[in-house]
PDB file of C-alpha atoms in Angstrom:
ATOM      1  CA  MET A   1       0.895 -24.856 -45.011  1.00 52.00           C
ATOM      2  CA  PRO A   2      -1.795 -21.997 -44.235  1.00 53.00           C
ATOM      3  CA  GLN A   3      -3.099 -24.018 -40.785  1.00 52.00           C
ATOM      4  CA  LEU A   4       0.758 -23.482 -39.895  1.00 47.00           C
ATOM      5  CA  VAL A   5       0.499 -19.755 -40.473  1.00 49.00           C
ATOM      6  CA  SER A   6      -2.853 -19.526 -38.615  1.00 52.00           C
ATOM      7  CA  ALA A   7      -1.350 -21.061 -35.476  1.00 49.00           C
ATOM      8  CA  SER A   8       1.736 -19.103 -35.870  1.00 45.00           C
ATOM      9  CA  SER A   9      -0.113 -16.146 -36.359  1.00 45.00           C
ATOM     10  CA  SER A  10      -2.372 -17.131 -33.687  1.00 45.00           C
ATOM     11  CA  LEU A  11       0.448 -17.680 -31.090  1.00 37.00           C
ATOM     12  CA  ALA A  12       1.843 -14.663 -31.763  1.00 34.00           C
ATOM     13  CA  ALA A  13      -0.876 -12.412 -31.317  1.00 34.00           C
ATOM     14  CA  THR A  14      -1.937 -13.942 -28.070  1.00 28.00           C
ATOM     15  CA  THR A  15       1.424 -13.181 -27.022  1.00 27.00           C
ATOM     16  CA  LEU A  16       1.653 -10.274 -28.024  1.00 28.00           C
ATOM     17  CA  LEU A  17      -1.764  -9.276 -26.255  1.00 30.00           C
ATOM     18  CA  LEU A  18       0.155 -10.981 -22.935  1.00 30.00           C
ATOM     19  CA  LEU A  19       3.143  -8.534 -22.708  1.00 30.00           C
ATOM     20  CA  LEU A  20       1.013  -5.423 -23.842  1.00 29.00           C
ATOM     21  CA  SER A  21      -1.187  -6.714 -20.718  1.00 31.00           C
ATOM     22  CA  ALA A  22       1.843  -7.019 -18.928  1.00 31.00           C
ATOM     23  CA  ALA A  23       3.209  -3.984 -19.671  1.00 31.00           C
ATOM     24  CA  ALA A  24      -0.348  -2.356 -18.772  1.00 31.00           C
ATOM     25  CA  THR A  25      -0.566  -3.781 -15.717  1.00 33.00           C
ATOM     26  CA  ALA A  26       3.973  -2.478 -14.987  1.00 35.00           C
ATOM     27  CA  ALA A  27       2.520   0.808 -15.973  1.00 35.00           C
ATOM     28  CA  ALA A  28      -0.507   1.364 -14.279  1.00 37.00           C
ATOM     29  CA  ALA A  29       1.492  -0.116 -10.939  1.00 43.00           C
ATOM     30  CA  PRO A  30      -0.037   1.439  -7.561  1.00 47.00           C
ATOM     31  CA  LEU A  31       1.490   4.170  -5.607  1.00 43.00           C
ATOM     32  CA  GLN A  32       2.528   1.590  -2.686  1.00 43.00           C
ATOM     33  CA  ALA A  33       4.078  -0.994  -5.456  1.00 48.00           C
ATOM     34  CA  GLN A  34       6.522   1.720  -5.831  1.00 48.00           C
ATOM     35  CA  ALA A  35       7.131   2.962  -2.024  1.00 46.00           C
ATOM     36  CA  GLY A  36       7.154  -0.351  -1.333  1.00 52.00           C
ATOM     37  CA  THR A  37      10.651  -1.439  -2.376  1.00 75.00           C
ATOM     38  CA  ALA A  38      12.576   1.631   0.136  1.00 85.00           C
ATOM     39  CA  CYS A  39      10.273   0.900   3.058  1.00 92.00           C
ATOM     40  CA  HIS A  40       9.112  -2.845   2.734  1.00 92.00           C
ATOM     41  CA  ASN A  41       9.904  -3.986   6.308  1.00 93.00           C
ATOM     42  CA  ASP A  42       8.392  -0.704   7.846  1.00 93.00           C
ATOM     43  CA  ILE A  43       5.011  -1.634   5.800  1.00 92.00           C
ATOM     44  CA  ILE A  44       5.072  -4.799   6.401  1.00 93.00           C
ATOM     45  CA  ALA A  45       5.808  -4.287  10.486  1.00 94.00           C
ATOM     46  CA  LEU A  46       2.941  -2.439  10.085  1.00 93.00           C
ATOM     47  CA  ARG A  47       0.507  -4.236   8.378  1.00 92.00           C
ATOM     48  CA  THR A  48       1.703  -7.540  10.992  1.00 95.00           C
ATOM     49  CA  THR A  49       0.783  -5.379  13.916  1.00 97.00           C
ATOM     50  CA  CYS A  50      -1.344  -2.618  13.281  1.00 95.00           C
ATOM     51  CA  TYR A  51      -3.040  -2.773  10.534  1.00 93.00           C
ATOM     52  CA  GLU A  52      -6.205  -3.987  12.442  1.00 95.00           C
ATOM     53  CA  PHE A  53      -6.633  -0.803  14.276  1.00 96.00           C
ATOM     54  CA  VAL A  54      -6.165   1.481  10.534  1.00 94.00           C
ATOM     55  CA  GLN A  55      -8.235  -0.819   8.761  1.00 93.00           C
ATOM     56  CA  GLU A  56     -11.412   0.808   7.061  1.00 92.00           C
ATOM     57  CA  GLY A  57     -14.952   0.226   8.537  1.00 91.00           C
ATOM     58  CA  GLY A  58     -15.969  -0.041  12.617  1.00 86.00           C
ATOM     59  CA  ARG A  59     -14.715   1.994  14.958  1.00 91.00           C
ATOM     60  CA  ALA A  60     -10.963   3.296  16.256  1.00 92.00           C
ATOM     61  CA  LEU A  61      -9.778   0.878  18.820  1.00 94.00           C
ATOM     62  CA  PRO A  62      -6.870   2.316  20.797  1.00 96.00           C
ATOM     63  CA  PRO A  63      -3.852   0.413  19.355  1.00 97.00           C
ATOM     64  CA  SER A  64      -0.935  -2.098  21.092  1.00 97.00           C
ATOM     65  CA  SER A  65       1.923  -1.608  22.648  1.00 97.00           C
ATOM     66  CA  ASN A  66       3.524  -4.116  19.912  1.00 97.00           C
ATOM     67  CA  CYS A  67       1.695  -1.592  17.293  1.00 97.00           C
ATOM     68  CA  CYS A  68       3.256   1.668  18.927  1.00 97.00           C
ATOM     69  CA  ALA A  69       6.588   0.172  19.222  1.00 97.00           C
ATOM     70  CA  THR A  70       6.383  -0.431  15.361  1.00 96.00           C
ATOM     71  CA  LEU A  71       5.016   3.384  14.893  1.00 94.00           C
ATOM     72  CA  MET A  72       8.049   4.734  16.659  1.00 95.00           C
ATOM     73  CA  GLY A  73      10.701   2.823  14.675  1.00 95.00           C
ATOM     74  CA  LEU A  74       9.873   2.788  11.290  1.00 94.00           C
ATOM     75  CA  THR A  75      13.026   4.377   9.784  1.00 91.00           C
ATOM     76  CA  ASN A  76      11.455   5.834   6.162  1.00 91.00           C
ATOM     77  CA  VAL A  77       8.121   7.805   7.323  1.00 91.00           C
ATOM     78  CA  PRO A  78       8.114   9.134   3.963  1.00 90.00           C
ATOM     79  CA  CYS A  79       8.151   6.139   1.940  1.00 91.00           C
ATOM     80  CA  VAL A  80       5.537   5.036   4.337  1.00 91.00           C
ATOM     81  CA  CYS A  81       3.285   7.782   3.847  1.00 89.00           C
ATOM     82  CA  ASP A  82       3.137   7.775   0.111  1.00 87.00           C
ATOM     83  CA  TYR A  83       2.072   3.807   1.044  1.00 86.00           C
ATOM     84  CA  LEU A  84      -0.857   5.190   2.923  1.00 84.00           C
ATOM     85  CA  GLY A  85      -1.859   6.941   0.179  1.00 78.00           C
ATOM     86  CA  SER A  86      -2.224   4.223  -2.187  1.00 81.00           C
ATOM     87  CA  ASP A  87      -3.567   2.037   0.037  1.00 75.00           C
ATOM     88  CA  PHE A  88      -7.504   1.781  -0.257  1.00 74.00           C
ATOM     89  CA  ASP A  89      -7.777  -0.434   2.416  1.00 87.00           C
ATOM     90  CA  VAL A  90      -6.687   1.909   5.272  1.00 89.00           C
ATOM     91  CA  ASP A  91      -8.761   4.936   7.730  1.00 91.00           C
ATOM     92  CA  LEU A  92      -6.473   8.094   7.194  1.00 89.00           C
ATOM     93  CA  ASP A  93      -8.361   9.281   9.940  1.00 91.00           C
ATOM     94  CA  LYS A  94      -7.558   5.802  12.342  1.00 93.00           C
ATOM     95  CA  VAL A  95      -3.975   6.075  11.067  1.00 92.00           C
ATOM     96  CA  PHE A  96      -4.041  10.212  12.375  1.00 92.00           C
ATOM     97  CA  TYR A  97      -5.851   8.581  15.750  1.00 95.00           C
ATOM     98  CA  VAL A  98      -3.205   5.596  16.386  1.00 96.00           C
ATOM     99  CA  GLY A  99       0.101   8.064  15.990  1.00 95.00           C
ATOM    100  CA  ARG A 100      -1.591  10.646  18.680  1.00 96.00           C
ATOM    101  CA  HIS A 101      -2.337   7.350  21.228  1.00 96.00           C
ATOM    102  CA  CYS A 102       0.622   6.567  20.638  1.00 97.00           C
ATOM    103  CA  GLY A 103       2.227   9.947  20.960  1.00 96.00           C
ATOM    104  CA  VAL A 104       4.052   9.713  17.667  1.00 93.00           C
ATOM    105  CA  ALA A 105       3.644  12.905  15.223  1.00 91.00           C
ATOM    106  CA  ILE A 106       2.295  11.668  11.487  1.00 90.00           C
ATOM    107  CA  PRO A 107       3.646  14.504   9.138  1.00 89.00           C
ATOM    108  CA  ARG A 108       0.842  16.765   7.886  1.00 85.00           C
ATOM    109  CA  GLY A 109      -0.485  15.060   4.239  1.00 86.00           C
ATOM    110  CA  CYS A 110       0.642  11.777   5.783  1.00 88.00           C
ATOM    111  CA  GLY A 111      -1.582   9.835   2.889  1.00 85.00           C
ATOM    112  CA  ASP A 112      -2.882  12.208   1.290  1.00 79.00           C
ATOM    113  CA  LEU A 113      -2.712  11.630  -2.442  1.00 53.00           C
ATOM    114  CA  LYS A 114      -3.441  15.345  -3.562  1.00 49.00           C
ATOM    115  CA  GLN A 115      -0.206  16.003  -1.706  1.00 42.00           C
ATOM    116  CA  VAL A 116       2.001  13.533  -3.241  1.00 38.00           C
TER     117      VAL A 116
END
């Protein structure tokens, strides 16, 4: 009987650790996951058409016409700005460069975590 209790206790402890780990991960979910639900389609479109122009590293490149069209068609700019502030693979200077190149005014403070 002691082996059964020990195995049962071990299983319960493992299950509890997994649940606590999952809860901690959910509680610490990055802002992009929270923002992503409200502007999921915009984020997917931007990732598909503009990521190569705003990713960290390298020099700034003029964006494609597809990227500019996506930028002009954003439906939830505040949400996208919140997402940009939490995306560590995006160079915000390049985001503003792309916006200027496409003739799209990006709100001041867009992506600035201090203002979120």
